[in-house]
Coordinates of C-alpha atoms in Angstrom, one line a residue:
Q1 CA -14.4 9.0 8.9
V2 CA -11.5 7.0 7.9
Q3 CA -7.9 7.9 7.7
L4 CA -4.9 6.0 6.4
V5 CA -1.4 6.9 7.5
E6 CA 1.8 5.5 5.9
S7 CA 5.2 5.2 7.3
G8 CA 8.6 3.6 6.5
G9 CA 9.6 5.5 3.2
G10 CA 13.1 6.8 2.8
L11 CA 16.3 6.6 1.0
V12 CA 17.9 3.3 0.2
Q13 CA 20.7 2.1 -2.1
P14 CA 20.2 -0.3 -4.9
G15 CA 19.6 -3.9 -3.5
G16 CA 18.4 -2.7 -0.1
S17 CA 15.2 -3.3 1.6
L18 CA 12.5 -1.1 3.2
R19 CA 9.2 -1.9 4.8
L20 CA 6.3 0.3 4.4
S21 CA 3.3 0.3 7.0
C22 CA -0.1 1.7 6.5
A23 CA -2.6 1.9 9.2
A24 CA -6.4 2.7 8.8
S25 CA -8.3 4.3 11.5
G26 CA -11.9 5.0 12.2
S27 CA -15.1 3.1 13.1
I28 CA -14.0 0.3 10.9
F29 CA -15.6 -3.2 11.1
S30 CA -13.7 -4.7 8.1
I31 CA -11.7 -3.8 5.1
Y32 CA -12.1 -6.0 1.9
S33 CA -8.9 -4.8 0.1
M34 CA -5.8 -2.9 1.0
G35 CA -3.0 -2.2 -1.2
W36 CA -0.1 -0.1 -2.3
Y37 CA 0.2 2.1 -5.4
R38 CA 3.1 4.3 -6.7
Q39 CA 3.5 7.4 -8.7
A40 CA 6.9 8.3 -10.2
P41 CA 7.3 11.8 -11.6
G42 CA 5.7 12.2 -15.1
K43 CA 4.0 8.8 -14.7
Q44 CA 0.5 7.5 -13.9
R45 CA -0.2 5.9 -10.6
E46 CA 0.1 2.2 -10.8
L47 CA -0.8 -0.8 -8.6
V48 CA 2.1 -2.3 -6.8
A49 CA 0.4 -5.0 -4.8
R50 CA -3.0 -5.5 -3.4
I51 CA -4.3 -8.1 -0.7
T52 CA -7.8 -9.0 0.4
S53 CA -9.1 -9.7 3.9
G54 CA -8.9 -13.4 3.0
G55 CA -5.2 -13.1 2.2
N56 CA -5.5 -13.2 -1.7
T57 CA -2.7 -11.2 -3.2
N58 CA -1.8 -9.4 -6.6
Y59 CA 1.4 -7.9 -7.6
A60 CA 2.7 -5.8 -10.4
N61 CA 4.9 -7.9 -12.6
S62 CA 7.8 -5.4 -12.0
V63 CA 7.9 -6.5 -8.4
K64 CA 7.0 -10.1 -8.3
G65 CA 9.6 -11.9 -6.3
R66 CA 10.9 -8.8 -4.6
F67 CA 8.1 -7.3 -2.8
T68 CA 5.7 -9.0 -0.3
I69 CA 2.4 -7.6 1.0
S70 CA 0.7 -8.7 4.1
R71 CA -1.9 -7.4 6.6
D72 CA -3.0 -7.6 10.0
N73 CA -6.9 -7.4 9.9
A74 CA -7.0 -7.1 13.6
K75 CA -5.1 -3.7 13.4
N76 CA -6.4 -2.8 10.1
T77 CA -2.8 -2.5 8.9
V78 CA -1.1 -3.3 5.6
Y79 CA 2.5 -3.8 5.0
L80 CA 4.8 -3.9 2.1
Q81 CA 8.1 -5.5 2.4
M82 CA 10.4 -4.3 -0.4
N83 CA 13.7 -6.2 -1.1
S84 CA 16.3 -6.0 -3.8
L85 CA 15.1 -2.4 -4.6
K86 CA 16.0 -0.8 -7.8
P87 CA 16.3 2.9 -9.0
E88 CA 13.1 2.3 -11.0
D89 CA 11.2 1.5 -7.8
T90 CA 11.5 5.2 -6.8
A91 CA 8.2 6.9 -6.4
V92 CA 5.7 8.1 -3.9
Y93 CA 4.0 5.1 -2.6
Y94 CA 0.2 5.3 -1.6
C95 CA -1.8 3.2 0.6
N96 CA -5.2 2.4 -0.4
A97 CA -8.3 0.8 1.2
D98 CA -11.3 -0.3 -0.7
G99 CA -14.4 -1.9 0.5
I100 CA -14.6 -0.4 4.1
Y101 CA -17.4 -1.3 6.4
T102 CA -18.0 1.1 8.9
D103 CA -20.6 2.1 11.7
Y104 CA -22.2 4.3 9.0
G105 CA -22.1 2.2 5.8
F106 CA -19.7 1.2 3.0
L107 CA -16.9 3.1 1.8
Y108 CA -14.4 2.7 -0.8
D109 CA -11.2 4.2 -2.4
Y110 CA -9.7 6.0 0.6
W111 CA -6.0 7.0 0.2
G112 CA -3.3 7.7 2.5
Q113 CA -1.1 10.8 1.9
G114 CA 2.0 9.1 0.4
T115 CA 5.5 8.2 1.5
Q116 CA 8.4 8.8 -0.7
V117 CA 10.6 5.8 -1.5
T118 CA 14.1 6.8 -3.2
V119 CA 16.4 4.2 -4.4
S120 CA 19.9 5.7 -5.4
S121 CA 23.4 5.1 -4.9

């Protein structure tokens, strides 16, 4: 019923920037929370940033001051602006949507397919 599609990943040098996008599609009335998670090889998936429909945000300490999450509620799209990228930011980044209100009821914990971000010189 719901699909999340990420875009914007790629290869960037340390200190560079990338902007990730994730669009949710389906018979969606609203989404309470959208966020970005990442998983590096050999590590568990971790929260990067999340944002509620009201605009409240949370960031991992490791990205505070460098990353900015935003969303367009009308488009059911969430963005992650990543600045001052570091090699340790290298990971697969996954979009998440939680608290999805659709024509057929309440849904939670939908995930995108992931997009690779590689920070290397």
